Amino acid sequence: MESRNIKKITTILIITIMAIAINFTRVFAEDSKVIYEDNSNRIVTLPGDDLFLNFKELYPGEIIEQNIQIYNKNKNIIDLYLRAEEASADKFENKDLENLSKELINILSLELTLKLDGEEEKKIYSGPASGITSEEKDDIGTMTKPILLGEFKTNSKAVIVAKLSVPESLGNKYQNSEAKVKWVFSCDVKENKDYIEDENTESDNEANKDKEQNKDNVVTGDNTSMLMSIILIGVSTLTIIVLVIKNLRNKNK
């Protein structure tokens, strides 16, 4: 076996769906979870593949929150990152739906607040749900490059509060349309004595890209060059379903 300076990339993909329907019925779901497991060395989501359980039924002008609990149940220390990308073309039935999605995902507003154990909460992103900030003065950060969520020791945890805002002016053009964006959680394992191999690897290119981008977010005192570096990737395709129904309130009165 080579020295501990040897680095290995393992990519693990998880596909989840976020569905947001604009309506008037409110059903609040439990918090969702992102867990780096010990036995499987995988990033998993609970209770299912959908991280955004509270974003199912929204209407224009509404603001709703979803808590995403993050846990490191692995024996190793990790650095956890989050970034966003455009959904790939194969996620849409045709080009028109893809173009409509790109419009809508930039109209909806998203705010992410991170709460780490023992630390003050901080806003890590504010801008379009696409993750690409505009020139608006209230926008904060960008999700096009990995955001370092922090260093997670064994059994440490955090929560991301995601707040989605739907503009009141959202028009009938977007009725029954879908907006999709890809979220990528990348986990840089800082301590690991054994190689982790997974025959179900789907995309080593995804991991290599995060590895290069994460170099811009090095933690002070980081000694990963002396350890085995393994990047695990969890990919979530977030689908926003918009149902714009004009004057529904008046009709129900």
PDB file of C-alpha atoms in Angstrom:
ATOM      1  CA  MET A   1       0.000   0.000   0.000  1.00  0.00           C
ATOM      2  CA  GLU A   2       1.253   3.478  -0.811  1.00  0.00           C
ATOM      3  CA  SER A   3       1.912   6.156   1.794  1.00  0.00           C
ATOM      4  CA  ARG A   4      -0.838   8.061   3.561  1.00  0.00           C
ATOM      5  CA  ASN A   5      -0.401  10.894   1.073  1.00  0.00           C
ATOM      6  CA  ILE A   6      -2.258   8.801  -1.497  1.00  0.00           C
ATOM      7  CA  LYS A   7      -5.631  10.305  -2.307  1.00  0.00           C
ATOM      8  CA  LYS A   8      -8.693   8.509  -3.574  1.00  0.00           C
ATOM      9  CA  ILE A   9     -11.944   9.865  -4.937  1.00  0.00           C
ATOM     10  CA  THR A  10     -15.212   8.044  -4.353  1.00  0.00           C
ATOM     11  CA  THR A  11     -18.466   9.422  -5.704  1.00  0.00           C
ATOM     12  CA  ILE A  12     -21.819   8.445  -4.269  1.00  0.00           C
ATOM     13  CA  LEU A  13     -24.980   9.869  -5.823  1.00  0.00           C
ATOM     14  CA  ILE A  14     -28.348  10.313  -4.148  1.00  0.00           C
ATOM     15  CA  ILE A  15     -31.301  11.564  -6.180  1.00  0.00           C
ATOM     16  CA  THR A  16     -34.007  13.411  -4.254  1.00  0.00           C
ATOM     17  CA  ILE A  17     -37.028  15.373  -5.383  1.00  0.00           C
ATOM     18  CA  MET A  18     -38.339  18.650  -3.980  1.00  0.00           C
ATOM     19  CA  ALA A  19     -41.915  19.346  -5.067  1.00  0.00           C
ATOM     20  CA  ILE A  20     -43.499  22.716  -4.337  1.00  0.00           C
ATOM     21  CA  ALA A  21     -47.149  23.186  -5.222  1.00  0.00           C
ATOM     22  CA  ILE A  22     -48.830  26.562  -4.920  1.00  0.00           C
ATOM     23  CA  ASN A  23     -52.141  25.971  -3.166  1.00  0.00           C
ATOM     24  CA  PHE A  24     -54.010  26.843   0.030  1.00  0.00           C
ATOM     25  CA  THR A  25     -53.869  23.659   2.084  1.00  0.00           C
ATOM     26  CA  ARG A  26     -51.135  23.660   4.706  1.00  0.00           C
ATOM     27  CA  VAL A  27     -49.658  20.417   5.974  1.00  0.00           C
ATOM     28  CA  PHE A  28     -46.435  20.793   7.960  1.00  0.00           C
ATOM     29  CA  ALA A  29     -44.052  17.866   7.727  1.00  0.00           C
ATOM     30  CA  GLU A  30     -41.156  16.851   9.929  1.00  0.00           C
ATOM     31  CA  ASP A  31     -37.605  18.068   9.510  1.00  0.00           C
ATOM     32  CA  SER A  32     -35.584  16.312   6.840  1.00  0.00           C
ATOM     33  CA  LYS A  33     -32.105  14.933   7.474  1.00  0.00           C
ATOM     34  CA  VAL A  34     -28.750  14.639   5.711  1.00  0.00           C
ATOM     35  CA  ILE A  35     -26.544  12.019   7.373  1.00  0.00           C
ATOM     36  CA  TYR A  36     -23.014  10.848   6.701  1.00  0.00           C
ATOM     37  CA  GLU A  37     -23.302   7.264   7.901  1.00  0.00           C
ATOM     38  CA  ASP A  38     -20.604   5.177   9.544  1.00  0.00           C
ATOM     39  CA  ASN A  39     -21.311   1.644   8.345  1.00  0.00           C
ATOM     40  CA  SER A  40     -22.019   2.460   4.700  1.00  0.00           C
ATOM     41  CA  ASN A  41     -19.802   5.558   4.356  1.00  0.00           C
ATOM     42  CA  ARG A  42     -22.636   7.178   2.409  1.00  0.00           C
ATOM     43  CA  ILE A  43     -24.463  10.478   2.456  1.00  0.00           C
ATOM     44  CA  VAL A  44     -28.143   9.595   2.932  1.00  0.00           C
ATOM     45  CA  THR A  45     -31.386  11.552   3.284  1.00  0.00           C
ATOM     46  CA  LEU A  46     -34.288  10.811   5.633  1.00  0.00           C
ATOM     47  CA  PRO A  47     -37.183  10.126   5.868  1.00  0.00           C
ATOM     48  CA  GLY A  48     -36.975   9.641   2.096  1.00  0.00           C
ATOM     49  CA  ASP A  49     -35.445  11.065  -1.045  1.00  0.00           C
ATOM     50  CA  ASP A  50     -37.192  14.441  -0.693  1.00  0.00           C
ATOM     51  CA  LEU A  51     -35.379  16.950   1.523  1.00  0.00           C
ATOM     52  CA  PHE A  52     -38.068  19.616   1.241  1.00  0.00           C
ATOM     53  CA  LEU A  53     -41.151  18.135   2.844  1.00  0.00           C
ATOM     54  CA  ASN A  54     -42.726  21.483   3.769  1.00  0.00           C
ATOM     55  CA  PHE A  55     -42.537  22.938   0.268  1.00  0.00           C
ATOM     56  CA  LYS A  56     -45.434  20.981  -1.183  1.00  0.00           C
ATOM     57  CA  GLU A  57     -48.288  23.483  -1.292  1.00  0.00           C
ATOM     58  CA  LEU A  58     -47.525  27.158  -1.745  1.00  0.00           C
ATOM     59  CA  TYR A  59     -49.311  30.076  -3.355  1.00  0.00           C
ATOM     60  CA  PRO A  60     -48.075  33.442  -4.710  1.00  0.00           C
ATOM     61  CA  GLY A  61     -46.906  35.733  -1.922  1.00  0.00           C
ATOM     62  CA  GLU A  62     -46.216  32.952   0.562  1.00  0.00           C
ATOM     63  CA  ILE A  63     -42.968  32.386   2.462  1.00  0.00           C
ATOM     64  CA  ILE A  64     -42.315  28.960   3.950  1.00  0.00           C
ATOM     65  CA  GLU A  65     -39.404  27.330   5.778  1.00  0.00           C
ATOM     66  CA  GLN A  66     -37.853  23.862   5.805  1.00  0.00           C
ATOM     67  CA  ASN A  67     -35.346  22.666   8.390  1.00  0.00           C
ATOM     68  CA  ILE A  68     -32.653  20.303   7.121  1.00  0.00           C
ATOM     69  CA  GLN A  69     -30.862  18.526   9.961  1.00  0.00           C
ATOM     70  CA  ILE A  70     -27.242  17.530   9.270  1.00  0.00           C
ATOM     71  CA  TYR A  71     -25.476  14.757  11.193  1.00  0.00           C
ATOM     72  CA  ASN A  72     -22.032  13.199  11.047  1.00  0.00           C
ATOM     73  CA  LYS A  73     -22.438   9.668  12.394  1.00  0.00           C
ATOM     74  CA  ASN A  74     -19.148   8.521  10.907  1.00  0.00           C
ATOM     75  CA  LYS A  75     -15.993   7.913  12.940  1.00  0.00           C
ATOM     76  CA  ASN A  76     -14.072  10.357  10.755  1.00  0.00           C
ATOM     77  CA  ILE A  77     -13.917  14.138  10.797  1.00  0.00           C
ATOM     78  CA  ILE A  78     -15.397  15.692   7.671  1.00  0.00           C
ATOM     79  CA  ASP A  79     -15.668  19.034   5.940  1.00  0.00           C
ATOM     80  CA  LEU A  80     -19.113  19.394   4.385  1.00  0.00           C
ATOM     81  CA  TYR A  81     -19.860  21.579   1.360  1.00  0.00           C
ATOM     82  CA  LEU A  82     -22.986  22.588  -0.546  1.00  0.00           C
ATOM     83  CA  ARG A  83     -23.354  23.982  -4.058  1.00  0.00           C
ATOM     84  CA  ALA A  84     -26.027  24.270  -6.765  1.00  0.00           C
ATOM     85  CA  GLU A  85     -26.079  23.580 -10.500  1.00  0.00           C
ATOM     86  CA  GLU A  86     -28.564  23.732 -13.349  1.00  0.00           C
ATOM     87  CA  ALA A  87     -30.591  20.564 -13.754  1.00  0.00           C
ATOM     88  CA  SER A  88     -29.473  18.512 -16.738  1.00  0.00           C
ATOM     89  CA  ALA A  89     -31.564  18.429 -19.907  1.00  0.00           C
ATOM     90  CA  ASP A  90     -32.557  14.797 -19.364  1.00  0.00           C
ATOM     91  CA  LYS A  91     -34.642  15.903 -16.370  1.00  0.00           C
ATOM     92  CA  PHE A  92     -37.139  17.588 -18.734  1.00  0.00           C
ATOM     93  CA  GLU A  93     -39.533  16.214 -21.339  1.00  0.00           C
ATOM     94  CA  ASN A  94     -38.649  18.900 -23.881  1.00  0.00           C
ATOM     95  CA  LYS A  95     -36.624  22.073 -24.420  1.00  0.00           C
ATOM     96  CA  ASP A  96     -39.569  24.406 -23.756  1.00  0.00           C
ATOM     97  CA  LEU A  97     -40.062  22.961 -20.275  1.00  0.00           C
ATOM     98  CA  GLU A  98     -36.343  23.262 -19.613  1.00  0.00           C
ATOM     99  CA  ASN A  99     -36.358  26.942 -20.607  1.00  0.00           C
ATOM    100  CA  LEU A 100     -39.433  27.614 -18.459  1.00  0.00           C
ATOM    101  CA  SER A 101     -37.694  25.962 -15.533  1.00  0.00           C
ATOM    102  CA  LYS A 102     -34.657  28.206 -15.916  1.00  0.00           C
ATOM    103  CA  GLU A 103     -36.916  31.270 -15.807  1.00  0.00           C
ATOM    104  CA  LEU A 104     -38.901  30.169 -12.778  1.00  0.00           C
ATOM    105  CA  ILE A 105     -35.973  28.995 -10.671  1.00  0.00           C
ATOM    106  CA  ASN A 106     -34.518  32.500 -10.977  1.00  0.00           C
ATOM    107  CA  ILE A 107     -37.816  34.152  -9.981  1.00  0.00           C
ATOM    108  CA  LEU A 108     -38.258  32.248  -6.716  1.00  0.00           C
ATOM    109  CA  SER A 109     -36.154  33.548  -3.817  1.00  0.00           C
ATOM    110  CA  LEU A 110     -34.197  31.333  -1.438  1.00  0.00           C
ATOM    111  CA  GLU A 111     -32.504  32.145   1.856  1.00  0.00           C
ATOM    112  CA  LEU A 112     -30.276  29.657   3.692  1.00  0.00           C
ATOM    113  CA  THR A 113     -29.306  30.081   7.343  1.00  0.00           C
ATOM    114  CA  LEU A 114     -26.811  27.713   8.976  1.00  0.00           C
ATOM    115  CA  LYS A 115     -26.954  26.845  12.676  1.00  0.00           C
ATOM    116  CA  LEU A 116     -23.926  24.918  13.966  1.00  0.00           C
ATOM    117  CA  ASP A 117     -23.736  23.480  17.476  1.00  0.00           C
ATOM    118  CA  GLY A 118     -22.065  25.961  19.816  1.00  0.00           C
ATOM    119  CA  GLU A 119     -21.858  28.723  17.210  1.00  0.00           C
ATOM    120  CA  GLU A 120     -23.990  31.684  16.234  1.00  0.00           C
ATOM    121  CA  GLU A 121     -26.264  31.169  13.265  1.00  0.00           C
ATOM    122  CA  LYS A 122     -25.170  32.739  10.007  1.00  0.00           C
ATOM    123  CA  LYS A 123     -26.804  33.418   6.674  1.00  0.00           C
ATOM    124  CA  ILE A 124     -24.861  31.518   4.018  1.00  0.00           C
ATOM    125  CA  TYR A 125     -26.954  32.376   0.974  1.00  0.00           C
ATOM    126  CA  SER A 126     -29.698  34.746  -0.130  1.00  0.00           C
ATOM    127  CA  GLY A 127     -30.792  35.109  -3.730  1.00  0.00           C
ATOM    128  CA  PRO A 128     -32.571  33.270  -6.546  1.00  0.00           C
ATOM    129  CA  ALA A 129     -33.419  29.610  -5.915  1.00  0.00           C
ATOM    130  CA  SER A 130     -31.079  28.769  -8.787  1.00  0.00           C
ATOM    131  CA  GLY A 131     -28.133  29.569  -6.514  1.00  0.00           C
ATOM    132  CA  ILE A 132     -26.847  32.211  -8.926  1.00  0.00           C
ATOM    133  CA  THR A 133     -26.923  35.591  -7.211  1.00  0.00           C
ATOM    134  CA  SER A 134     -28.051  38.655  -9.089  1.00  0.00           C
ATOM    135  CA  GLU A 135     -26.992  42.268  -8.652  1.00  0.00           C
ATOM    136  CA  GLU A 136     -29.655  42.886  -6.021  1.00  0.00           C
ATOM    137  CA  LYS A 137     -28.155  44.512  -2.933  1.00  0.00           C
ATOM    138  CA  ASP A 138     -29.804  41.989  -0.586  1.00  0.00           C
ATOM    139  CA  ASP A 139     -28.243  38.975  -2.291  1.00  0.00           C
ATOM    140  CA  ILE A 140     -25.584  37.138  -0.273  1.00  0.00           C
ATOM    141  CA  GLY A 141     -23.015  34.698  -1.588  1.00  0.00           C
ATOM    142  CA  THR A 142     -23.331  32.255  -4.454  1.00  0.00           C
ATOM    143  CA  MET A 143     -24.023  28.540  -4.671  1.00  0.00           C
ATOM    144  CA  THR A 144     -22.160  28.053  -7.938  1.00  0.00           C
ATOM    145  CA  LYS A 145     -19.050  27.228  -5.898  1.00  0.00           C
ATOM    146  CA  PRO A 146     -19.080  24.946  -2.848  1.00  0.00           C
ATOM    147  CA  ILE A 147     -20.107  26.674   0.377  1.00  0.00           C
ATOM    148  CA  LEU A 148     -18.165  25.294   3.333  1.00  0.00           C
ATOM    149  CA  LEU A 149     -20.807  24.388   5.912  1.00  0.00           C
ATOM    150  CA  GLY A 150     -18.178  23.566   8.505  1.00  0.00           C
ATOM    151  CA  GLU A 151     -16.065  20.872  10.091  1.00  0.00           C
ATOM    152  CA  PHE A 152     -18.097  18.024  11.549  1.00  0.00           C
ATOM    153  CA  LYS A 153     -16.602  15.746  14.169  1.00  0.00           C
ATOM    154  CA  THR A 154     -18.189  12.426  15.090  1.00  0.00           C
ATOM    155  CA  ASN A 155     -21.777  12.896  16.340  1.00  0.00           C
ATOM    156  CA  SER A 156     -21.738  16.627  15.633  1.00  0.00           C
ATOM    157  CA  LYS A 157     -24.753  18.200  13.983  1.00  0.00           C
ATOM    158  CA  ALA A 158     -26.143  21.357  12.420  1.00  0.00           C
ATOM    159  CA  VAL A 159     -29.291  22.607  10.753  1.00  0.00           C
ATOM    160  CA  ILE A 160     -29.889  24.511   7.535  1.00  0.00           C
ATOM    161  CA  VAL A 161     -33.044  26.627   7.567  1.00  0.00           C
ATOM    162  CA  ALA A 162     -34.193  27.033   3.959  1.00  0.00           C
ATOM    163  CA  LYS A 163     -36.731  29.821   3.400  1.00  0.00           C
ATOM    164  CA  LEU A 164     -38.457  29.977   0.013  1.00  0.00           C
ATOM    165  CA  SER A 165     -40.388  33.052  -1.143  1.00  0.00           C
ATOM    166  CA  VAL A 166     -42.901  33.054  -4.001  1.00  0.00           C
ATOM    167  CA  PRO A 167     -43.573  36.519  -5.492  1.00  0.00           C
ATOM    168  CA  GLU A 168     -47.172  37.745  -5.377  1.00  0.00           C
ATOM    169  CA  SER A 169     -46.907  38.788  -9.011  1.00  0.00           C
ATOM    170  CA  LEU A 170     -46.235  35.264 -10.273  1.00  0.00           C
ATOM    171  CA  GLY A 171     -48.381  34.909 -13.388  1.00  0.00           C
ATOM    172  CA  ASN A 172     -50.383  32.225 -15.162  1.00  0.00           C
ATOM    173  CA  LYS A 173     -47.466  31.619 -17.501  1.00  0.00           C
ATOM    174  CA  TYR A 174     -46.011  29.338 -14.836  1.00  0.00           C
ATOM    175  CA  GLN A 175     -49.181  27.416 -14.015  1.00  0.00           C
ATOM    176  CA  ASN A 176     -48.468  23.678 -13.682  1.00  0.00           C
ATOM    177  CA  SER A 177     -44.843  24.267 -14.641  1.00  0.00           C
ATOM    178  CA  GLU A 178     -41.783  22.763 -12.973  1.00  0.00           C
ATOM    179  CA  ALA A 179     -38.531  24.412 -11.957  1.00  0.00           C
ATOM    180  CA  LYS A 180     -35.560  22.188 -11.233  1.00  0.00           C
ATOM    181  CA  VAL A 181     -32.131  22.792  -9.749  1.00  0.00           C
ATOM    182  CA  LYS A 182     -29.419  20.379  -8.638  1.00  0.00           C
ATOM    183  CA  TRP A 183     -28.000  20.569  -5.124  1.00  0.00           C
ATOM    184  CA  VAL A 184     -24.663  18.876  -4.466  1.00  0.00           C
ATOM    185  CA  PHE A 185     -23.479  17.975  -0.958  1.00  0.00           C
ATOM    186  CA  SER A 186     -19.786  17.064  -0.953  1.00  0.00           C
ATOM    187  CA  CYS A 187     -18.067  15.524   2.035  1.00  0.00           C
ATOM    188  CA  ASP A 188     -14.273  15.736   2.353  1.00  0.00           C
ATOM    189  CA  VAL A 189     -13.177  13.006   4.760  1.00  0.00           C
ATOM    190  CA  LYS A 190     -10.177  14.279   6.703  1.00  0.00           C
ATOM    191  CA  GLU A 191      -9.295  11.075   8.528  1.00  0.00           C
ATOM    192  CA  ASN A 192      -9.609   7.563   7.146  1.00  0.00           C
ATOM    193  CA  LYS A 193      -7.227   4.621   7.555  1.00  0.00           C
ATOM    194  CA  ASP A 194      -8.754   2.397   4.912  1.00  0.00           C
ATOM    195  CA  TYR A 195      -9.693   2.909   1.302  1.00  0.00           C
ATOM    196  CA  ILE A 196     -13.386   3.107   0.573  1.00  0.00           C
ATOM    197  CA  GLU A 197     -14.408   1.525  -2.702  1.00  0.00           C
ATOM    198  CA  ASP A 198     -17.908   1.534  -4.103  1.00  0.00           C
ATOM    199  CA  GLU A 199     -18.763  -0.352  -7.261  1.00  0.00           C
ATOM    200  CA  ASN A 200     -21.954   1.699  -7.586  1.00  0.00           C
ATOM    201  CA  THR A 201     -20.015   4.897  -8.321  1.00  0.00           C
ATOM    202  CA  GLU A 202     -21.963   6.935 -10.875  1.00  0.00           C
ATOM    203  CA  SER A 203     -19.816   9.976 -11.586  1.00  0.00           C
ATOM    204  CA  ASP A 204     -16.133  10.364 -10.718  1.00  0.00           C
ATOM    205  CA  ASN A 205     -16.115  13.584 -12.745  1.00  0.00           C
ATOM    206  CA  GLU A 206     -18.552  15.137 -10.251  1.00  0.00           C
ATOM    207  CA  ALA A 207     -16.209  14.348  -7.372  1.00  0.00           C
ATOM    208  CA  ASN A 208     -13.137  15.626  -9.212  1.00  0.00           C
ATOM    209  CA  LYS A 209     -14.901  18.921  -9.876  1.00  0.00           C
ATOM    210  CA  ASP A 210     -15.799  19.360  -6.210  1.00  0.00           C
ATOM    211  CA  LYS A 211     -12.264  18.421  -5.182  1.00  0.00           C
ATOM    212  CA  GLU A 212     -10.807  21.211  -7.318  1.00  0.00           C
ATOM    213  CA  GLN A 213     -13.429  23.752  -6.215  1.00  0.00           C
ATOM    214  CA  ASN A 214     -13.051  22.885  -2.540  1.00  0.00           C
ATOM    215  CA  LYS A 215      -9.398  23.938  -2.671  1.00  0.00           C
ATOM    216  CA  ASP A 216     -10.662  27.527  -2.547  1.00  0.00           C
ATOM    217  CA  ASN A 217     -12.332  26.846   0.815  1.00  0.00           C
ATOM    218  CA  VAL A 218      -9.444  25.429   2.865  1.00  0.00           C
ATOM    219  CA  VAL A 219      -9.971  25.517   6.615  1.00  0.00           C
ATOM    220  CA  THR A 220      -7.179  27.135   8.645  1.00  0.00           C
ATOM    221  CA  GLY A 221      -4.928  24.446  10.034  1.00  0.00           C
ATOM    222  CA  ASP A 222      -6.268  21.835   7.627  1.00  0.00           C
ATOM    223  CA  ASN A 223      -3.902  18.860   7.409  1.00  0.00           C
ATOM    224  CA  THR A 224      -5.711  16.778   4.798  1.00  0.00           C
ATOM    225  CA  SER A 225      -2.568  16.577   2.656  1.00  0.00           C
ATOM    226  CA  MET A 226      -1.106  14.252   5.299  1.00  0.00           C
ATOM    227  CA  LEU A 227      -4.220  12.111   5.343  1.00  0.00           C
ATOM    228  CA  MET A 228      -6.267  10.164   2.874  1.00  0.00           C
ATOM    229  CA  SER A 229      -8.738  12.500   1.214  1.00  0.00           C
ATOM    230  CA  ILE A 230     -12.037  11.009   0.093  1.00  0.00           C
ATOM    231  CA  ILE A 231     -14.803  13.107  -1.416  1.00  0.00           C
ATOM    232  CA  LEU A 232     -18.323  11.722  -1.217  1.00  0.00           C
ATOM    233  CA  ILE A 233     -21.043  13.353  -3.289  1.00  0.00           C
ATOM    234  CA  GLY A 234     -24.788  13.512  -2.668  1.00  0.00           C
ATOM    235  CA  VAL A 235     -26.757  14.987  -5.577  1.00  0.00           C
ATOM    236  CA  SER A 236     -30.336  16.192  -5.118  1.00  0.00           C
ATOM    237  CA  THR A 237     -32.486  17.167  -8.095  1.00  0.00           C
ATOM    238  CA  LEU A 238     -34.944  19.656  -6.615  1.00  0.00           C
ATOM    239  CA  THR A 239     -38.250  19.945  -8.471  1.00  0.00           C
ATOM    240  CA  ILE A 240     -40.541  22.900  -7.814  1.00  0.00           C
ATOM    241  CA  ILE A 241     -44.125  22.401  -9.026  1.00  0.00           C
ATOM    242  CA  VAL A 242     -46.037  25.669  -9.397  1.00  0.00           C
ATOM    243  CA  LEU A 243     -49.834  25.821  -9.594  1.00  0.00           C
ATOM    244  CA  VAL A 244     -50.907  29.438 -10.138  1.00  0.00           C
ATOM    245  CA  ILE A 245     -54.659  29.835  -9.675  1.00  0.00           C
ATOM    246  CA  LYS A 246     -55.929  33.399  -9.999  1.00  0.00           C
ATOM    247  CA  ASN A 247     -58.668  34.760  -7.692  1.00  0.00           C
ATOM    248  CA  LEU A 248     -58.976  31.455  -5.848  1.00  0.00           C
ATOM    249  CA  ARG A 249     -59.450  33.205  -2.540  1.00  0.00           C
ATOM    250  CA  ASN A 250     -62.352  35.270  -3.841  1.00  0.00           C
ATOM    251  CA  LYS A 251     -64.054  32.203  -5.325  1.00  0.00           C
ATOM    252  CA  ASN A 252     -63.877  30.391  -2.008  1.00  0.00           C
ATOM    253  CA  LYS A 253     -65.477  33.230  -0.054  1.00  0.00           C
TER     254      LYS A 253
END
